[in-house]
Coordinates of C-alpha atoms and ligand atoms in Angstrom, one line a residue:
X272 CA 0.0 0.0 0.0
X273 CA 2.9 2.6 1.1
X274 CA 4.8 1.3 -1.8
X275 CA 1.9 2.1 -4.6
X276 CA 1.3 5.8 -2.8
X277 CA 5.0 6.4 -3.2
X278 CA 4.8 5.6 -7.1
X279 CA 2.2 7.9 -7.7
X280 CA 3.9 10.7 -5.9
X281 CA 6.9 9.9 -8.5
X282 CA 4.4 10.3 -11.1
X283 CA 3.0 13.9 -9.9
X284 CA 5.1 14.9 -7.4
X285 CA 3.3 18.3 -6.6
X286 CA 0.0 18.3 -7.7
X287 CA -1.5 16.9 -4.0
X288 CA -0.6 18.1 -0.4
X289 CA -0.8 15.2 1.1
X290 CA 2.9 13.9 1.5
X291 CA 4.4 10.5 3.0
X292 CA 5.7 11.0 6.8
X293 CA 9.5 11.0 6.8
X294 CA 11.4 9.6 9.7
X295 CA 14.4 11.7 10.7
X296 CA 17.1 10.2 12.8
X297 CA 18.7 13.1 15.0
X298 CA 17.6 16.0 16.3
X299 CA 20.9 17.8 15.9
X300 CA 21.3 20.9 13.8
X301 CA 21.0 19.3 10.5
X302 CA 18.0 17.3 11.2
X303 CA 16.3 20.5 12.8
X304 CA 16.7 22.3 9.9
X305 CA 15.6 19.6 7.0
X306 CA 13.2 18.6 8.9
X307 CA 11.6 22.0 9.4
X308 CA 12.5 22.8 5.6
X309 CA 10.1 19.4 5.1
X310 CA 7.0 20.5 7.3
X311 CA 7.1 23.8 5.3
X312 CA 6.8 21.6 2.1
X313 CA 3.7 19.7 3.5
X314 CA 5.6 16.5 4.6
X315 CA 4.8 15.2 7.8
X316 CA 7.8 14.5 9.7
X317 CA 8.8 12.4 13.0
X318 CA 11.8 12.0 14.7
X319 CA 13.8 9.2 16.0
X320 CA 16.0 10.4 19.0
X321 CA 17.9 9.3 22.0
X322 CA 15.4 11.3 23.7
X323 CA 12.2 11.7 23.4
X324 CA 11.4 14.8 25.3
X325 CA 10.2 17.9 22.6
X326 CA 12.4 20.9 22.8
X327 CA 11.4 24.1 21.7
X328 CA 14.5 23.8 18.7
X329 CA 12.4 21.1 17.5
X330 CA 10.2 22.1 14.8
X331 CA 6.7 22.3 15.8
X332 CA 4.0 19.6 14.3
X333 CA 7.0 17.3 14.4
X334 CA 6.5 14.1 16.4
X335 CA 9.5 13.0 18.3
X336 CA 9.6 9.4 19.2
X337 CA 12.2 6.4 19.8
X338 CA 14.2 4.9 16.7
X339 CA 12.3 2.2 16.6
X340 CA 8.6 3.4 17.3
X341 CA 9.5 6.6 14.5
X342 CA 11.2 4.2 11.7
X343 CA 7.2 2.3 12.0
X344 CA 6.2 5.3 10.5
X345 CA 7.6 6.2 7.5
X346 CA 9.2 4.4 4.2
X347 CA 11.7 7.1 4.1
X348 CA 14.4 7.2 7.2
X349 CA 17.1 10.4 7.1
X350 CA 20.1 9.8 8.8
X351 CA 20.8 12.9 10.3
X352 CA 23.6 11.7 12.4
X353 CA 27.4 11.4 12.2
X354 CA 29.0 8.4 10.5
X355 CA 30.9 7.2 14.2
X356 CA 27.4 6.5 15.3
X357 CA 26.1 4.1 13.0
X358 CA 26.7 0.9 15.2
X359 CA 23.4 2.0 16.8
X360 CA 21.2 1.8 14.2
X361 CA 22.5 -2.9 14.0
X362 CA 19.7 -3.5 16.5
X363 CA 17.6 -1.8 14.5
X364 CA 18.2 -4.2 11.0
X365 CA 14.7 -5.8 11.4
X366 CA 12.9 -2.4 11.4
X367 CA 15.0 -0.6 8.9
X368 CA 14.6 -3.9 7.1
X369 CA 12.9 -2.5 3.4
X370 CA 13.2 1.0 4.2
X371 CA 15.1 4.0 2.1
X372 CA 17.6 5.1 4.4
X373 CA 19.1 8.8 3.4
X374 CA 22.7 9.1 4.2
X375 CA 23.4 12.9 4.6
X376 CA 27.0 12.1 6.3
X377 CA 29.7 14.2 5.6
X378 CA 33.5 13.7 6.7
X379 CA 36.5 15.8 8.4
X380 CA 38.8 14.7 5.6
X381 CA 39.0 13.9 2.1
X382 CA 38.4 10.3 2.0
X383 CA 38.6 9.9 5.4
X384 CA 37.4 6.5 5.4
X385 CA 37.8 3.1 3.0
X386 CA 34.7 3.0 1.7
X387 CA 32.1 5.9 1.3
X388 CA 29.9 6.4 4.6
X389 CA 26.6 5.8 2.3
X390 CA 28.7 2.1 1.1
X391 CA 29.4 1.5 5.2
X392 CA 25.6 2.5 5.8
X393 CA 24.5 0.0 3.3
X394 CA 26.6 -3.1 4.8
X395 CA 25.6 -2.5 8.0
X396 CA 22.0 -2.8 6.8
X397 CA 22.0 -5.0 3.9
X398 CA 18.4 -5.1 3.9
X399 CA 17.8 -1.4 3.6
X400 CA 18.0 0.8 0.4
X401 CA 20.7 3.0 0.9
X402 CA 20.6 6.5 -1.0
X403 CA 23.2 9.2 -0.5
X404 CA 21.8 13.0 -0.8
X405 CA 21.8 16.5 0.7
X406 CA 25.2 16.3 2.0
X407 CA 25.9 19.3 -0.2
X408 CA 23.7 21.6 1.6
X409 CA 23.7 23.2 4.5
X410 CA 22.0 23.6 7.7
X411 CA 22.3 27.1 7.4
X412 CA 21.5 27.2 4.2
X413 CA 18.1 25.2 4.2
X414 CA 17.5 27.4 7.6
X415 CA 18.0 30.7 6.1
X416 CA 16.6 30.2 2.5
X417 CA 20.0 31.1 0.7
X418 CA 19.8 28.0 -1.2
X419 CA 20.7 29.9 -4.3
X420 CA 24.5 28.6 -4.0
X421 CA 23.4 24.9 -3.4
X422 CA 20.3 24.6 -5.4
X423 CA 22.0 21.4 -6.6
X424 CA 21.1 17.7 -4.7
X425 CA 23.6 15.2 -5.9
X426 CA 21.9 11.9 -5.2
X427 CA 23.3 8.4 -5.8
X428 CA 22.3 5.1 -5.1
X429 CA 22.0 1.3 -6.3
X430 CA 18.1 0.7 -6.2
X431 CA 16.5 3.3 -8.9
X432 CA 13.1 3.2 -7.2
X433 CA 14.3 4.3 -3.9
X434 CA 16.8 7.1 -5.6
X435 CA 13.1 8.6 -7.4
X436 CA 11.4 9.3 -3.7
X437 CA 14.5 10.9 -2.8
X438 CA 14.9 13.2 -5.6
X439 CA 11.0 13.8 -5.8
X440 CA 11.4 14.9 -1.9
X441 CA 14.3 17.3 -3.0
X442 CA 11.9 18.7 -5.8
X443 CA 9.3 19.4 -3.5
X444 CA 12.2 21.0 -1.4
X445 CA 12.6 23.6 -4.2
X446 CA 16.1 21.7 -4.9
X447 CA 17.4 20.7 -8.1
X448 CA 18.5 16.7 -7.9
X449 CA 21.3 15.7 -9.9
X450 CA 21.4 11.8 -10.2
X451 CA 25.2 11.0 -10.4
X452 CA 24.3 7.2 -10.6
X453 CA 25.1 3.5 -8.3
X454 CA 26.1 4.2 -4.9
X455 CA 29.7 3.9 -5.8
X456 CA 29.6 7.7 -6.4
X457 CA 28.7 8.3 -2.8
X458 CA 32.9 8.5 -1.9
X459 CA 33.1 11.0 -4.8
X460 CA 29.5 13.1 -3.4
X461 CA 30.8 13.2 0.1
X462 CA 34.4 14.3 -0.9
X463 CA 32.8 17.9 -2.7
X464 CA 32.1 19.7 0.1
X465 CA 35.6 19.1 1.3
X466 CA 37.6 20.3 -1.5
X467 CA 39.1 23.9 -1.6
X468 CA 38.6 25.6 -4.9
X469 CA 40.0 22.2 -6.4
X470 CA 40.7 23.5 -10.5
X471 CA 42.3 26.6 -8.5
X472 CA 45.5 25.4 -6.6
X473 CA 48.1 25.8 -9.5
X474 CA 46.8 28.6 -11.4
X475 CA 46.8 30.8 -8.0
X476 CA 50.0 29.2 -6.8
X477 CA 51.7 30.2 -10.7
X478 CA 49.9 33.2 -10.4
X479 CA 51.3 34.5 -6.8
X480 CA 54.8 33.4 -7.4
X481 CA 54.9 34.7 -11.2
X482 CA 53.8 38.1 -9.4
X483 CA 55.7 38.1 -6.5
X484 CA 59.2 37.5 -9.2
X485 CA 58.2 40.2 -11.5
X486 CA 57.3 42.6 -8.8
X487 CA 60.8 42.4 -7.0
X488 CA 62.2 42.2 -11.1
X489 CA 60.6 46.0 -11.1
X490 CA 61.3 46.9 -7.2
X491 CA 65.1 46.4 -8.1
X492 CA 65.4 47.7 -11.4
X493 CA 62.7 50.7 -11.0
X494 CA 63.6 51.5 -7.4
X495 CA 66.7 50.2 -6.0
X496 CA 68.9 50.7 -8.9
X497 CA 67.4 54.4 -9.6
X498 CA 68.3 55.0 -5.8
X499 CA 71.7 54.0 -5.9
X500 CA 72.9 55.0 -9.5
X501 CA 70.8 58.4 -10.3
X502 CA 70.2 59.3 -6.2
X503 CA 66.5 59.4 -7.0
X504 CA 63.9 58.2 -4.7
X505 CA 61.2 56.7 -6.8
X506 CA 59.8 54.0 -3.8
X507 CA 56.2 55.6 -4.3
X508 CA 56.2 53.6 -7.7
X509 CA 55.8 50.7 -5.6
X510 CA 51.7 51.8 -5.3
X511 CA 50.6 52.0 -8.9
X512 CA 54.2 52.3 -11.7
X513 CA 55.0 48.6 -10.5
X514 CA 51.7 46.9 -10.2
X515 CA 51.1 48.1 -13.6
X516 CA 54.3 47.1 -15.0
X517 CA 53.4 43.5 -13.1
X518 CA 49.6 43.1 -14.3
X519 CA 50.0 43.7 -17.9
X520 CA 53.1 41.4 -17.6
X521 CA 51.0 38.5 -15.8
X522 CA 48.4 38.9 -17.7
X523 CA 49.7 38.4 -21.1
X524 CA 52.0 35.2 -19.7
X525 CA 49.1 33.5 -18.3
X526 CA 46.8 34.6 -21.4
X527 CA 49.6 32.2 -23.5
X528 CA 50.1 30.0 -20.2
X529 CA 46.3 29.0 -21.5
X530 CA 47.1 28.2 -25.0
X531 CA 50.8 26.6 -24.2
X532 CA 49.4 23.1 -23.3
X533 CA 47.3 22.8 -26.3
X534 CA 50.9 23.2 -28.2
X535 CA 52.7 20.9 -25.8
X536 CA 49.6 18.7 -27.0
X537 CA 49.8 19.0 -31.0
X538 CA 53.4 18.3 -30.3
X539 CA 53.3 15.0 -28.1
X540 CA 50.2 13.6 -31.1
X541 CA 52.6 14.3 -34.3
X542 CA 55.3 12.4 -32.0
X543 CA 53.2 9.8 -31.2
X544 CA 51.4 10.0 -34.5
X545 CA 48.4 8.7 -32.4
X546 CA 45.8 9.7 -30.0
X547 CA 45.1 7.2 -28.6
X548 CA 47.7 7.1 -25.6
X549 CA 47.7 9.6 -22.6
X550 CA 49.1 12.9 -22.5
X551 CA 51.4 12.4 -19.3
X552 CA 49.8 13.8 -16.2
X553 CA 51.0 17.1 -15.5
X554 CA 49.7 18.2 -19.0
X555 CA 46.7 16.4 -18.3
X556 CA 46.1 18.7 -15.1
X557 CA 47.1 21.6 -16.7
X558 CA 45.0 21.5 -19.2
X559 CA 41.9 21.1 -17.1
X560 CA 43.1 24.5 -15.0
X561 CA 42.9 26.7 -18.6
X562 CA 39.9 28.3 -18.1
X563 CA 41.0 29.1 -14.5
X564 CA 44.5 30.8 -15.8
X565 CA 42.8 32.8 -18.2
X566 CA 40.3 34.0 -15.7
X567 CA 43.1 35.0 -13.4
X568 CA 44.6 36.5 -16.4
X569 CA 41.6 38.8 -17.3
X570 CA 41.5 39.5 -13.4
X571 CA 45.2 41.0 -14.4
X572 CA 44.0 42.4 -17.4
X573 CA 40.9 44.9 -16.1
X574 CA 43.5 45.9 -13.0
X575 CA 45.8 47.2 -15.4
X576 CA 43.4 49.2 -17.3
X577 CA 42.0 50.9 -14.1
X578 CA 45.8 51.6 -12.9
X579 CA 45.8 52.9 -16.6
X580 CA 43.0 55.4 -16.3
X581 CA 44.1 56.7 -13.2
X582 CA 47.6 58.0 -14.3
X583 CA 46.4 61.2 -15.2
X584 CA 45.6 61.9 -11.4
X585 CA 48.9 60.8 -10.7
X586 CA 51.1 63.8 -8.7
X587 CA 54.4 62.4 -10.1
X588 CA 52.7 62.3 -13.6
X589 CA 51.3 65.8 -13.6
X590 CA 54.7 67.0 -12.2
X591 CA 56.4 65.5 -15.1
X592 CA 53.9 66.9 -17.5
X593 CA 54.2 70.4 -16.0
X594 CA 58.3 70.0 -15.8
X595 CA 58.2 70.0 -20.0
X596 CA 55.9 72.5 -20.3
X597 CA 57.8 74.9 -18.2
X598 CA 61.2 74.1 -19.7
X599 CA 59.4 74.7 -23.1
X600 CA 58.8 77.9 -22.0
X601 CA 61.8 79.0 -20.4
X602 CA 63.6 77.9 -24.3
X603 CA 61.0 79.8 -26.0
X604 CA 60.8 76.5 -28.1
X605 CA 57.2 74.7 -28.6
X606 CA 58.5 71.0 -29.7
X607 CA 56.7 70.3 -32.5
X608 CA 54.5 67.2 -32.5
X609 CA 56.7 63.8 -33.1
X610 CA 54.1 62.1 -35.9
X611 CA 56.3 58.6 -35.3
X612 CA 55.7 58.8 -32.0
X613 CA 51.6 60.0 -31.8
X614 CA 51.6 56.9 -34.5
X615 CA 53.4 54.5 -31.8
X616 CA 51.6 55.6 -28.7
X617 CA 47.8 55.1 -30.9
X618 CA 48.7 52.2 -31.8
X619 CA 49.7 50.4 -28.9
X620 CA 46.5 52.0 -27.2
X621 CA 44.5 50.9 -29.9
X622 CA 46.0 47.2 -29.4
X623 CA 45.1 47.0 -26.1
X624 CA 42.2 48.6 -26.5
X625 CA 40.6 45.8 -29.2
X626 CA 42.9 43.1 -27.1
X627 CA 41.1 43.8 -23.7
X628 CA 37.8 43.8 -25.3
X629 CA 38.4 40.0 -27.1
X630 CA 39.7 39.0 -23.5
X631 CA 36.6 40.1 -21.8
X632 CA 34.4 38.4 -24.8
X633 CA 36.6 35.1 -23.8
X634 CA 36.0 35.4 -19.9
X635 CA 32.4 35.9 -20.7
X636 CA 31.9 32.7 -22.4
X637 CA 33.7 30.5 -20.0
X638 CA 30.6 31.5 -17.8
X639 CA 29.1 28.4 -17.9
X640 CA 25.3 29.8 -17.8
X641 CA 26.3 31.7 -21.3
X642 CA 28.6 28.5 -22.3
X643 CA 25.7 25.9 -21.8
X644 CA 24.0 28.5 -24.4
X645 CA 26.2 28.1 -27.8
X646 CA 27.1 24.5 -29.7
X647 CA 30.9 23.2 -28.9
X648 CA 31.9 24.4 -32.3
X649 CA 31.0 28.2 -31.3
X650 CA 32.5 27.5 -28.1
X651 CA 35.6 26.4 -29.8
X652 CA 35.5 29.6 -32.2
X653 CA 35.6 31.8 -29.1
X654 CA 37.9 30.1 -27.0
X655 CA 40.4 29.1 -29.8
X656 CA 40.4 31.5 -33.0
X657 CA 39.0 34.7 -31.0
X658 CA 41.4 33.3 -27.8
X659 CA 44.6 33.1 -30.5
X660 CA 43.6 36.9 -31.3
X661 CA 43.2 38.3 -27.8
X662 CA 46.9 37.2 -27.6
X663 CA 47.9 38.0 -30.6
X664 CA 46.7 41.6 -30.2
X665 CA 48.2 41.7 -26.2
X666 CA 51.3 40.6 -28.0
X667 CA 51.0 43.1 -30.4
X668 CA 50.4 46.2 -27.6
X669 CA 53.9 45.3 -25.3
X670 CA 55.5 44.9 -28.5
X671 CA 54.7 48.1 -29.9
X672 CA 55.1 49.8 -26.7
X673 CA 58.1 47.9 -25.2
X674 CA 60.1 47.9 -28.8
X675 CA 61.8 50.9 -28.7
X676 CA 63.8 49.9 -25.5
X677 CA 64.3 46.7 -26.7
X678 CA 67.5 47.9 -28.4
X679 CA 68.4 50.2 -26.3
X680 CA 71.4 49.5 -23.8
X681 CA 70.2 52.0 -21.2
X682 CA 67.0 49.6 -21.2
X683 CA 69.7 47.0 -19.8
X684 CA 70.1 48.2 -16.1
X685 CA 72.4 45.5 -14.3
X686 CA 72.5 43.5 -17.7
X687 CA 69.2 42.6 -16.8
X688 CA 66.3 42.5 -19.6
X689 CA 63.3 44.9 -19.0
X690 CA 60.3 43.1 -18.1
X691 CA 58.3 44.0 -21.5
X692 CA 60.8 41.9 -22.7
X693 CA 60.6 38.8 -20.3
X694 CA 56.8 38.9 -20.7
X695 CA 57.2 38.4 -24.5
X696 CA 59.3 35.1 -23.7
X697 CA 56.2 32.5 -23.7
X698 CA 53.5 34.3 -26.1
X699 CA 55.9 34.8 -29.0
X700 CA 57.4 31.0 -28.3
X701 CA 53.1 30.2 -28.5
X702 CA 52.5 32.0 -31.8
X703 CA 55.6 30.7 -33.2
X704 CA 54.7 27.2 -32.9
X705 CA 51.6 27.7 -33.4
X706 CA 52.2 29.4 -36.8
X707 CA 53.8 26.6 -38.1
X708 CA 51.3 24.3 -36.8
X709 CA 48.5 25.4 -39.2
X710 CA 51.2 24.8 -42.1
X711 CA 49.0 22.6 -44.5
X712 CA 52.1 19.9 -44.0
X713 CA 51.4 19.9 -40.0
X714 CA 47.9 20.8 -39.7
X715 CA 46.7 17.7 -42.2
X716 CA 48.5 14.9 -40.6
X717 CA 47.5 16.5 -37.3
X718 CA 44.0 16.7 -37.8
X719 CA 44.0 13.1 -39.3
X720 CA 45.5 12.2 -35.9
X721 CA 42.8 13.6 -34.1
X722 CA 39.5 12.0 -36.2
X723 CA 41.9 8.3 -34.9
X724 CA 44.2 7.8 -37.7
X725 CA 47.1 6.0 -36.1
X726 CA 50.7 6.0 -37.5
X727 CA 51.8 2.4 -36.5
X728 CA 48.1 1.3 -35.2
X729 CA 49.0 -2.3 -33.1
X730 CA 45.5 -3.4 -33.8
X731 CA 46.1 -3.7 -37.6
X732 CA 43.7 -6.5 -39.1
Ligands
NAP226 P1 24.8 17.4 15.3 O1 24.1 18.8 15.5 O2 25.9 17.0 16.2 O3 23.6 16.3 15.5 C1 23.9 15.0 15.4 C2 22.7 14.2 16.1 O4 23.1 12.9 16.1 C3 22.5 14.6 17.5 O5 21.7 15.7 17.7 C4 21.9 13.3 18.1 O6 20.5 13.4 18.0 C5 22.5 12.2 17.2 N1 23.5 11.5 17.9 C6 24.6 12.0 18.5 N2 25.3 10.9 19.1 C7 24.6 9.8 18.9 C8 24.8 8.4 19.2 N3 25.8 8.0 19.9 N4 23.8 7.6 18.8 C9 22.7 7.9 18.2 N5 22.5 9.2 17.8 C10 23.4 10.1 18.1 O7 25.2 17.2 13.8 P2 24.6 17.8 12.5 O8 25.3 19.1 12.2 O9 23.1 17.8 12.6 O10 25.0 16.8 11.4 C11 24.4 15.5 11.3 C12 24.9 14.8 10.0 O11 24.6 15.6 8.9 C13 26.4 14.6 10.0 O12 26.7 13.4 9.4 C14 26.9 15.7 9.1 O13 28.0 15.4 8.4 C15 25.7 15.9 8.1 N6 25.6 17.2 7.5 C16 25.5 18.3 8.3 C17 25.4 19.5 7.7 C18 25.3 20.8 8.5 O14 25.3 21.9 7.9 N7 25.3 20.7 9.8 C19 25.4 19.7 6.3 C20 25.4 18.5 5.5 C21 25.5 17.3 6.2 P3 19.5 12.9 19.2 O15 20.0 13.6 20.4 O16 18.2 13.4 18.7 O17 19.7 11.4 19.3

């Protein structure tokens, strides 16, 4: 009879009030809160506690009873309790026996145990239907309503039936379920809300010690060596002259940074002259981390062009400005207007200027609400051809405005490079290569390598 209603709230999961009671186990923060979330929702819900005496945390209409008298009750039994106190619920096999028990657990550590807590749930009661959900929201969340950031339920589990009243309870909840399959998901489910922006270690690790390099690169050659060889203290360029010396540096390494692996790539497959073996595993990782680099380099990119359109309010800028005015004027001589110059300084502008604006087009569409929205081979036109440009043109802009020191030997303070030209290492190397990739003599065989033509294939007939 329970087993029929619960079908045809799978069916139409919100056109009736009238909802099947759901056990909760614990009465602990978690369980307050889903439980209360539940009662809103129409579900009648009881508890099964160590104690059966109500408090006024406990939401009211709820019923709080023993384990045992509460599991009676309902189909569906939520394990609101941690993992170290399963052993409890043994004594409790012949009840549970049948039942859809919801593990919720989460852990201290990232696989923390063997086996997932939902797999250890299910062999301590073999003859209950295990599902693992809601471990990805909070108490606080379901308590306060925020649920924006954790609309998502990931739910797994091995018998289908019991995984649909799950997810049609996390409907009803205003929660999205996501079914990630067999309860050998569980480990990976209860491992997400322990990792720390997982996709963002290397990219912010690169990115801090890239910065920290090229900002002592510009401390000594901007400050330190200006101090001791012209007796000039420039250490206020350490607020804005450095940083954007640094950002448009960064930003244009980790913009090729993105594209480097796909060369590395191309490379390894005309080697090979297959696909069909893996790329070794630090190319693997860094190729999932692209979109992350490039986002940290846009981040770059936008600080540069505000440190940019505050130099005008600069005092050391306007003193500069007002120092050539006045010596104009005490020569009597107006220079006249250097046309290579006004050329140079447009163009580079202009560069960045079209460079920025392809970079910002390219951040936009990794956002995966507008990259859900186009077909892979627009996606691919963006990231790739339109990505190719945005360097291209950042290239373009340090070159232009870097160039003229490039030859100069005062630009070689200490024998040391200026950083223009240290930042133009990697993205030239990148176009380079990548130039002669698209060569009709590379690009066939390499695009024959990639639709699974094999050089030497071992499983020749
Ligand atoms: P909690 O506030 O410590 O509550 C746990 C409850 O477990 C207690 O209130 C108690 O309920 C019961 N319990 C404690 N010791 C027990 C024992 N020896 N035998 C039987 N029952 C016992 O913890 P919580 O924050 O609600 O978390 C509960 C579970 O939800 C955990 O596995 C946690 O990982 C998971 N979770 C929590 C959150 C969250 O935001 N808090 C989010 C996702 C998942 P009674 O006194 O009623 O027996």
């Amino acid at each position: 009879m329970k087993k029929n209603s619960s079908n045809i709230m799978a069916l139409a999961p919100n056109t009736s009030n009238r909802r099947e009671t759901v056990c909760i186990f614990g009465t602990g923060d978690f369980g307050r809160a889903l439980g209360h979330k539940m009662i809103q929702s129409g579900y009648p819900v009881v508890y099964g506690s160590r104690s059966t005496q109500i408090s006024n945390l406990i939401p009211k209409d709820a019923e709080v009873l023993s384990h045992a008298e509460a599991a009676q009750k309902a189909a569906i039994i939520i394990i609101a309790i941690q993992r170290q106190h399963y052993n409890f619920l043994t004594p409790l096999a012949e009840v549970l026996r049948g039942k859809v028990l919801v593990d919720i657990s989460n852990n201290l550590k990232l696989n923390q145990y063997p086996e997932s807590n939902a797999e250890y749930l299910a062999q301590l009661l073999p003859g209950s239907k295990v599902v693992k959900a809601f471990n990805t929201v909070s108490a606080w969340a379901l308590q306060s309503g925020t649920l924006d950031a954790s609309r998502q339920v990931f739910v797994c589990g091995d018998d289908v039936e019991a995984k649909q009243m799950v997810m049609n309870i996390v409907r009803a909840l205003g929660l999205t379920p996501l079914d990630k399959g067999s309860l050998l998901a569980a480990q990976e489910i209860e491992n997400y809300p322990l990792q720390l922006f997982p996709m963002w270690k290397f990219p912010i690790f690169l990115s801090l010690g890239l910065t920290a390099f090229f900002f002592i690169y510009c401390l000594v050659l901007d400050v330190i060596y200006t101090y001791i060889y012209e007796k000039n203290n420039f250490s206020f360029f350490i607020a804005i002259t450095i940083p954007n010396r640094v950002c448009p540096v960064m930003a244009l390494i980790l913009l090729a940074l993105v594209y480097l692996p796909g060369i590395f790539a191309a490379i390894i497959q005309l080697y090979r002259g297959t696909k069909y073996r893996r790329f070794p595993d630090w190319l693997d990782k860094w190729m999932l981390c692209r979109k992350q680099l490039g986002l940290i380099a846009l981040a770059f990119a936008s600080l540069h062009v505000v440190f940019t359109l505050v130099t005008p309010m600069r005092a050391f800028v306007s003193w500069r400005t007002s120092k050539g005015i006045i010596s104009q004027a005490l020569n009597n001589k107006t220079e006249p207007l250097n046309n290579t110059n006004a050329w140079i300084s447009d163009s580079y502008l202009a560069l960045g200027i079209l460079g920025f604006f392809l970079f910002v087009l390219l951040g936009i569409t990794s956002l995966p609400s507008v990259s859900n929205n186009v077909n892979w081979r627009e996606f691919r036109f963006v990231q790739s051809k339109l990505g190719y440009l945005a360097l291209i043109l950042s290239t373009a802009h340090t070159l232009v405005y870097g160039g003229k020191w490039f030859l100069s030997p005062s630009a070689y303070k200490w024998y040391l490079p200026n950083i223009y030209m240290l930042s133009l290492v990697v993205p030239c190397a990148v176009l380079v290569v990548k130039f002669v990739l698209i060569f009709p003599c590379v690009d066939k065989p390499l695009t024959q390598i990639r639709q699974g033509w094999e050089r030497n294939p071992k499983h020749s007939e």
